[in-house]
Every structure is written in structure tokens, then in C-alpha cells.
mmCIF file of C-alpha atoms in Angstrom:
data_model
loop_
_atom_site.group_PDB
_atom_site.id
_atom_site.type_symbol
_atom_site.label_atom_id
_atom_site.label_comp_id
_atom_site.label_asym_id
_atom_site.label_seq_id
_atom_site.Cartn_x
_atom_site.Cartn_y
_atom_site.Cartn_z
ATOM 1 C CA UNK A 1 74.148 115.590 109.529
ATOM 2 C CA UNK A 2 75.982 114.129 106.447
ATOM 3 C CA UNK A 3 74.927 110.264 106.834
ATOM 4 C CA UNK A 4 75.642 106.826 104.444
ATOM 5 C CA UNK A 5 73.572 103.809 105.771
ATOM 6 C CA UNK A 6 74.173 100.436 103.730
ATOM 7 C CA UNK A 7 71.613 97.848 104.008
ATOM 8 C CA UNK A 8 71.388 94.063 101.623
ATOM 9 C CA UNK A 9 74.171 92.075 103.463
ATOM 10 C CA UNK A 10 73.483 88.505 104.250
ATOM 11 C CA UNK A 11 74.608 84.924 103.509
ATOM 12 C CA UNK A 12 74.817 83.904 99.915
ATOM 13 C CA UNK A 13 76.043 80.578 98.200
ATOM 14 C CA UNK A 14 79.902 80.993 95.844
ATOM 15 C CA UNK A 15 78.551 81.565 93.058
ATOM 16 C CA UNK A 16 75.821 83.657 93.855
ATOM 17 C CA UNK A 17 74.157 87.414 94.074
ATOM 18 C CA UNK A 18 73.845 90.244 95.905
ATOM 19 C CA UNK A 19 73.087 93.846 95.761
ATOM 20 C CA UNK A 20 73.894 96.300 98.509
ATOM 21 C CA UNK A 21 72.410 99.540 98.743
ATOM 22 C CA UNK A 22 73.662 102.436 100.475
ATOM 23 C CA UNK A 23 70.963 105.785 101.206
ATOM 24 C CA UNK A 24 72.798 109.636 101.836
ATOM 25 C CA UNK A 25 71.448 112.234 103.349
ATOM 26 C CA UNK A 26 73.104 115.589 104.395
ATOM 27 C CA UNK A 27 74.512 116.679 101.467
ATOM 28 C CA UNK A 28 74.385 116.753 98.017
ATOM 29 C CA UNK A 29 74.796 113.262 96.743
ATOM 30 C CA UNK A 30 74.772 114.195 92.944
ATOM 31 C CA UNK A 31 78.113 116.550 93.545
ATOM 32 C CA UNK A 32 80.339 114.066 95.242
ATOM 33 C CA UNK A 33 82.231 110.513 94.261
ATOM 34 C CA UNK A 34 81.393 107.426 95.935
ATOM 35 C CA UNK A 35 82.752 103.882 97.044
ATOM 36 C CA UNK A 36 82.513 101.126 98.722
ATOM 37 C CA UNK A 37 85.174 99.775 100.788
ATOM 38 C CA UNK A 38 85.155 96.632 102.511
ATOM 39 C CA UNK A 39 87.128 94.725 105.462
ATOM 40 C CA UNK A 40 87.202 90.515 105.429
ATOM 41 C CA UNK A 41 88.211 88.764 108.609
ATOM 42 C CA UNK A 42 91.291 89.891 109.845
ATOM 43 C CA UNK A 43 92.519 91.620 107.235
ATOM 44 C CA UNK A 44 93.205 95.297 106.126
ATOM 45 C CA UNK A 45 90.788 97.998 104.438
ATOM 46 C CA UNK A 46 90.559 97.433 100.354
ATOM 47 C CA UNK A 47 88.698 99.625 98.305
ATOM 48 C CA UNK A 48 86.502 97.600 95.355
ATOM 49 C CA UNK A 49 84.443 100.272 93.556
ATOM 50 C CA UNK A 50 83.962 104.089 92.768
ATOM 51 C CA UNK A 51 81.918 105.734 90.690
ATOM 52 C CA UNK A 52 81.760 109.527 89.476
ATOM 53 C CA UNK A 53 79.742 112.291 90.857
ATOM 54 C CA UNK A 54 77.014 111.744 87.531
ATOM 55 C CA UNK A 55 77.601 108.275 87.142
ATOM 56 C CA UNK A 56 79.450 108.553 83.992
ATOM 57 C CA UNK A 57 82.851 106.951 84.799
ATOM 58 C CA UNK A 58 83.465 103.822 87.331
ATOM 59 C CA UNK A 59 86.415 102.087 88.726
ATOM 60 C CA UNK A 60 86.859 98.539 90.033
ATOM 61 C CA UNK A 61 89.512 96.757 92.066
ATOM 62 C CA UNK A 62 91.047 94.035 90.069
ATOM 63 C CA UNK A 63 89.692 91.874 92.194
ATOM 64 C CA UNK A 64 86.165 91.956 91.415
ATOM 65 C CA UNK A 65 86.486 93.146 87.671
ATOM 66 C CA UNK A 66 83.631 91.506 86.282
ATOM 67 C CA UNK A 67 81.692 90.264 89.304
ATOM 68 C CA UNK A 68 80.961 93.592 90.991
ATOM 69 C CA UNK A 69 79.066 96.534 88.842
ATOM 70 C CA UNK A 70 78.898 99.378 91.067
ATOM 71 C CA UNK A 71 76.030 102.205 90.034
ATOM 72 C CA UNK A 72 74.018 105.345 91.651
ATOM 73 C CA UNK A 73 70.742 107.193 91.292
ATOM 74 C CA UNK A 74 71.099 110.856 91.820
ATOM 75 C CA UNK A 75 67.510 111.372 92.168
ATOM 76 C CA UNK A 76 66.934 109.068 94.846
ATOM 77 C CA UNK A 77 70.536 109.418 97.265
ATOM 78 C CA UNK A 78 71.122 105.941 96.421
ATOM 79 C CA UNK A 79 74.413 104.092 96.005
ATOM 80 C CA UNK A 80 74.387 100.340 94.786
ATOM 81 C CA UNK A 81 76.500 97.576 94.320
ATOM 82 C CA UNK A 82 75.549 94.001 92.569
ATOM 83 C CA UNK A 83 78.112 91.316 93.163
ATOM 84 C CA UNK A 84 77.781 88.571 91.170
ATOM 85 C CA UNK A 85 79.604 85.370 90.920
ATOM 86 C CA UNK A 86 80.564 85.625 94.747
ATOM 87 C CA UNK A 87 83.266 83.749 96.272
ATOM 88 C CA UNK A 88 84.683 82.975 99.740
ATOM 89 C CA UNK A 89 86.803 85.505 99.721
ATOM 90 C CA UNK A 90 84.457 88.492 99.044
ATOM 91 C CA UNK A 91 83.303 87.846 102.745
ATOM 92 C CA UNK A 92 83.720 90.910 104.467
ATOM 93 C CA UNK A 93 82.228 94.134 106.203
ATOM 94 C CA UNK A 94 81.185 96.547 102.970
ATOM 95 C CA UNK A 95 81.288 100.144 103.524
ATOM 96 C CA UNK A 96 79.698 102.880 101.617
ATOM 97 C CA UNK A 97 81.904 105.878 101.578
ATOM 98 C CA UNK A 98 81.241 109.129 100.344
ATOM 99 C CA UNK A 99 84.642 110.755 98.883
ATOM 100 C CA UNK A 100 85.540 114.155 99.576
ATOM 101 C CA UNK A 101 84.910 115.512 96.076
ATOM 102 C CA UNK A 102 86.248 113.409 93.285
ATOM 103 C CA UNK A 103 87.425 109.760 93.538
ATOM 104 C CA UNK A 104 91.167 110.777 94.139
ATOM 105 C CA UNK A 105 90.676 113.106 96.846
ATOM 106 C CA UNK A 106 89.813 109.986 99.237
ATOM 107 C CA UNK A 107 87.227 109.060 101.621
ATOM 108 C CA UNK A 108 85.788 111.668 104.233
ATOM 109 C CA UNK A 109 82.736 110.010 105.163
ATOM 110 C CA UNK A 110 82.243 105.964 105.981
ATOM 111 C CA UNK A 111 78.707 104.219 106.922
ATOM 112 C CA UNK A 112 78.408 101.681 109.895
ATOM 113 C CA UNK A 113 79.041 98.533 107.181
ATOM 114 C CA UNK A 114 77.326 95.500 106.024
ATOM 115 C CA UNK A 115 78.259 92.238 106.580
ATOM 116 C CA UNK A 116 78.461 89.895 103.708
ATOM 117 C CA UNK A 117 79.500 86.015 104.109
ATOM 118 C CA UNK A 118 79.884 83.696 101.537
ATOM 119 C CA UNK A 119 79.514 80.142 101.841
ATOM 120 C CA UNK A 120 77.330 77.535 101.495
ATOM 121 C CA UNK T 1 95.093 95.230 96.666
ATOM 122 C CA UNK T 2 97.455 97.387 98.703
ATOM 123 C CA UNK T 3 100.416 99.023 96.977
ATOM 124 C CA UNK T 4 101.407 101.123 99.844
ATOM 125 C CA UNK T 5 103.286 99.850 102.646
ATOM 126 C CA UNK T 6 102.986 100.594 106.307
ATOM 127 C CA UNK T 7 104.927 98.770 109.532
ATOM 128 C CA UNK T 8 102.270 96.172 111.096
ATOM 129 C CA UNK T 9 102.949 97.586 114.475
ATOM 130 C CA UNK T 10 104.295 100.657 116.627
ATOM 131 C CA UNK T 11 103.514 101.311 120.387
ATOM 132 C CA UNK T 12 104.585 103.376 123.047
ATOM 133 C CA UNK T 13 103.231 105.327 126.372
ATOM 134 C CA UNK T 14 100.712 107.293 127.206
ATOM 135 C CA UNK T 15 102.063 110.710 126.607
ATOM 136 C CA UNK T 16 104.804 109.566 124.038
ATOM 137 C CA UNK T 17 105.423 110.786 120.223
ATOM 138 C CA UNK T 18 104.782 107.400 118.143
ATOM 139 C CA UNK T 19 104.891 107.986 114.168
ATOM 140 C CA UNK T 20 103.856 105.260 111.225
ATOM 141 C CA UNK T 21 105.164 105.344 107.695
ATOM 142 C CA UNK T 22 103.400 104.541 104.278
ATOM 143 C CA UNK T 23 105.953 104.232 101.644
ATOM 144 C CA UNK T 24 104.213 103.863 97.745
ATOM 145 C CA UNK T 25 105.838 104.914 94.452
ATOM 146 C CA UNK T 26 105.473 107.540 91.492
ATOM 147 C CA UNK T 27 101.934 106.326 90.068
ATOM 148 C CA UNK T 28 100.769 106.973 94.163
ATOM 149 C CA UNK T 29 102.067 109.143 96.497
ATOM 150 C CA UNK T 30 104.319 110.720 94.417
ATOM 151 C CA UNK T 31 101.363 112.121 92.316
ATOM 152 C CA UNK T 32 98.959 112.430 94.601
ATOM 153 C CA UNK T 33 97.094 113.592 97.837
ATOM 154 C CA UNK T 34 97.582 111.471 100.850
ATOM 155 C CA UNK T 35 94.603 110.806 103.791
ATOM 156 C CA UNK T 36 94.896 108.959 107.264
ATOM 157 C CA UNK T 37 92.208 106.740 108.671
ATOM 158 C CA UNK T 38 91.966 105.416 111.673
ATOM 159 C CA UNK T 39 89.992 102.083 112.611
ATOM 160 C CA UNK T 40 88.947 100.597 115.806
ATOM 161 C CA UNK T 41 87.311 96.799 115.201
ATOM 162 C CA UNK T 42 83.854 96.861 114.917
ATOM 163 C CA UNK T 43 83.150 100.714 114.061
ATOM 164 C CA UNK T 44 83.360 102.707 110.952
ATOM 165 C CA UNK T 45 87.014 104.075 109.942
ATOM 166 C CA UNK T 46 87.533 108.153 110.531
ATOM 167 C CA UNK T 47 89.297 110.406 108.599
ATOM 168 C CA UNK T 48 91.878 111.707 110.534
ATOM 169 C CA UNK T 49 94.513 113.183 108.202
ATOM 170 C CA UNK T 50 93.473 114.751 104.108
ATOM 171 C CA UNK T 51 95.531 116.458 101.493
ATOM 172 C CA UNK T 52 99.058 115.212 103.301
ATOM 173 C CA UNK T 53 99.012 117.555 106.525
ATOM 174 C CA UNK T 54 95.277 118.699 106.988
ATOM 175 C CA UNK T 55 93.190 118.073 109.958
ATOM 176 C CA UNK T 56 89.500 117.817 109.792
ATOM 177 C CA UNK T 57 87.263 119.811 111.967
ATOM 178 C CA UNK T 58 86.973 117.548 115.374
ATOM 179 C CA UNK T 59 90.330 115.925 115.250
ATOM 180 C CA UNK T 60 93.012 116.716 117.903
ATOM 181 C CA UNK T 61 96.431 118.555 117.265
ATOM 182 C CA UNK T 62 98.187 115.750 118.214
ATOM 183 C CA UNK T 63 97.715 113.848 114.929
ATOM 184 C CA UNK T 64 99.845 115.106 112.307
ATOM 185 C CA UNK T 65 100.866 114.342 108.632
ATOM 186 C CA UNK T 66 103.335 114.652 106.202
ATOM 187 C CA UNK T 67 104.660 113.405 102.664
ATOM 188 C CA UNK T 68 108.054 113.605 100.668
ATOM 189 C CA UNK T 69 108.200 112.237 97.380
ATOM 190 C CA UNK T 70 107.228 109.162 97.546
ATOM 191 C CA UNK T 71 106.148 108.576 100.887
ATOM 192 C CA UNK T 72 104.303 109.864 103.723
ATOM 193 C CA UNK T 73 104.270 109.278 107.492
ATOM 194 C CA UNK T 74 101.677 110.167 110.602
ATOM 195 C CA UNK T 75 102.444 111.505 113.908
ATOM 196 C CA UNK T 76 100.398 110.736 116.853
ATOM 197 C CA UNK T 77 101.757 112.915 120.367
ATOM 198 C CA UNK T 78 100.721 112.593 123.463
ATOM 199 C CA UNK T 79 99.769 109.281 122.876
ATOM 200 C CA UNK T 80 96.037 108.174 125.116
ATOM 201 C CA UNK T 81 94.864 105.274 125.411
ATOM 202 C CA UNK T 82 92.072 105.831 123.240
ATOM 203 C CA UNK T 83 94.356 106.246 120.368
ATOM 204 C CA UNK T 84 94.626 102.276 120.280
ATOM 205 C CA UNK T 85 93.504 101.415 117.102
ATOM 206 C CA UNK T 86 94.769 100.637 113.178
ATOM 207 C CA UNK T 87 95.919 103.364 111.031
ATOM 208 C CA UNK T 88 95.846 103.442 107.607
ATOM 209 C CA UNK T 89 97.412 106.039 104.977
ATOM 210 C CA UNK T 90 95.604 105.894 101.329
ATOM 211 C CA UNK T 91 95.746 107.418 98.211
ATOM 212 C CA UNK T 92 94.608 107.579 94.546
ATOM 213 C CA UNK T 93 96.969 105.092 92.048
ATOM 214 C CA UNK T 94 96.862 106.130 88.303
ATOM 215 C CA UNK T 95 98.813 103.124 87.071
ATOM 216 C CA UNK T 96 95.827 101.291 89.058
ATOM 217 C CA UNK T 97 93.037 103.538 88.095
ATOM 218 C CA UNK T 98 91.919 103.163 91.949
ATOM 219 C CA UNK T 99 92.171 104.356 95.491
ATOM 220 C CA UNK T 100 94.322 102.003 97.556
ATOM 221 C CA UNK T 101 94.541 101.438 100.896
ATOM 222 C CA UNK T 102 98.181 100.715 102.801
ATOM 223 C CA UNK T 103 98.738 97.646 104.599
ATOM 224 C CA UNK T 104 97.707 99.136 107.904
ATOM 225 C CA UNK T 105 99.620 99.968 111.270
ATOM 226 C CA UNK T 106 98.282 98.816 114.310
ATOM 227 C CA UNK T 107 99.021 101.058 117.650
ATOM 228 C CA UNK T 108 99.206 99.586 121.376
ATOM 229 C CA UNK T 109 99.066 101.898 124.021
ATOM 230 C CA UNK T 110 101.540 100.150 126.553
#
């Protein structure tokens, strides 16, 4: 079964860090895109990171250019984000989504989420 | 950041033809692919619509896509109750150098 669970949400202080992780399984992580995605309170989906199949190219939302460095390690099935310099309005539910083959073709596969809230 | 615009709202009866539209521009969906998710609170989003019109495996006949130039729309018939839920179209920007979401539709079964 093709799977993305995220794990590392929590509370954190504006101004502060966190790193989510996200581990695949059933399928070849190395050969596909991924994201995250996330959801804040009452609002729509908004993608804020991709990053190639090998790691080589990644993409931000304006919106966390320069906060957020999104990265992967192909050995290991993992999928990370570190958000730095957090502020209220990165709370939200963070998804890990695998795309369907390269960034443009979209998302086919979503995890369960991760809350993060910021505030102090 | 959304770039694509959907209606906030549609509804109708169980049983009725209810469609959504997600209008973007040249650098969006007039260059690229389209997908449909759909969202219920609290769960992950699905992937109910890819490349414009395709279905994935597991997803009823009554969803259906479409796109013309610069905009695309979904079709939900025979509308259940289970089909309650927000909808949102999304596609690849290259002025943006990102995937954007549309502002979302949300669907009441009446």
C-alpha cells in the first residue's frame, strides 16, 4: 500500500523551529516529486514546498521563502521540512504529499497531517 | 497563495447534477494539467479528478472534469450525501514556479 505518515508537529514560540518529517513506503520514493501542503484554521489548501525526484531542484511558496527549507533522503523514504522563523500564521495541518510523477503533474497521494500551532 | 478561483458554494439534491468552476490564466491552466481534490474536515484530501478529465482507479463515474483554455470545471451527478465536502481544482503556475491550489468550493447536500 503506497503510504506518507508525517510526524514533528507541536507547539512552538513566533520565532521559533521546527522540522517535520514525513516516512513513504509503497513505492519508489527516489522516482517521484514531493510536497507538503498545509491547511490553517478555516481556510483553504496552500501548497508551501516541493522538491524534485533526486533532490536537485526545490520550490517554495512565497510565503515561507526563507523560513521553510524543504529536503529528502532517498535512501531512507524520508521527506523533511525545517521551518524556521515561525509565525502565527504558519499554524496549520501540514501534509506530506507524494506527486504523481513530477511537481506539475499534482498531488495523488496525501498523509493523515500534522498539526502545527504557533504561539506563545 | 491561490491564483485560481472557484465559487465558495454550490448545493443541490440528492440525485441532482451540481458542477464547480476554477477559472486561472495563461501561466496556469492554460499551460497546464488540471487535478480535483476533494476534502472533508478532519481527513486527508483525495484525488478525485488528474490530467483535466481522468478518473483514478476507485472513484465513481459520477465525478467528471473538464478544461477550456483557461479554465476548468467539475461535475458531480447523482449527487449523495456523502459527496458533502470542499472541492478544490489545482494546478502547476510557471509565472509562480509552484503548484497552487484554487480557492475551494464547498458542496451541501440539501
Amino acid at each position: 500500500e503506497v503510504q506518507v505518515v508525517e510526524s514533528g508537529g507541536g507547539l512552538v514560540q513566533p520565532g521559533g523551529s521546527l522540522r517535520l518529517s514525513c516516512a513513504a513506503s509503497g513505492f519508489t520514493f527516489s522516482s517521484h516529486d514531493m510536497s507538503w501542503v498545509r491547511q490553517a484554521p478555516g481556510k483553504g489548501l496552500e501548497w508551501v514546498s516541493g522538491i524534485s525526484h533526486n533532490g536537485g531542484r526545490t520550490y517554495n511558496a512565497d510565503s515561507v521563502k526563507g523560513r521553510f527549507t524543504i529536503s529528502r533522503d532517498n535512501s531512507k523514504n524520508t521527506l523533511d521540512l525545517q521551518m524556521n522563523s515561525v509565525r502565527a500564521e504558519d499554524t496549520a495541518v501540514y501534509y506530506c504529499a507524494k506527486m504523481v510523477s513530477r511537481s506539475r503533474d499534482g498531488v495523488d497521494v496525501w498523509g493523515q497531517g500534522t498539526t502545527v500551532t504557533v504561539s506563545s | 497563495q491561490s491564483v485560481q478561483t472557484q465559487p465558495p458554494s454550490a448545493s443541490g439534491t440528492p440525485g441532482q447534477r451540481v458542477t464547480m468552476s476554477c477559472s486561472g490564466g495563461s501561466s496556469n491552466i492554460g499551460s497546464n494539467t488540471v487535478n480535483w481534490y476533494q476534502h472533508l474536515p478532519g481527513t486527508a484530501p483525495k484525488l478525485l479528478i488528474y490530467s483535466n478529465n481522468q478518473r483514478p482507479s476507485g472513484v465513481p463515474d459520477r465525478f467528471s472534469g473538464s478544461k477550456s483554455g483557461t479554465s476548468a470545471s467539475l461535475a458531480i451527478s447523482g449527487l449523495q450525501s456523502e459527496d458533502e465536502a470542499d472541492y478544490y481544482c489545482a494546478v502547476w503556475d510557471d509565472s509562480l514556479n509552484g503548484y497552487v491550489f484554487g480557492t475551494g468550493t464547498k458542496v451541501a447536500v440539501l
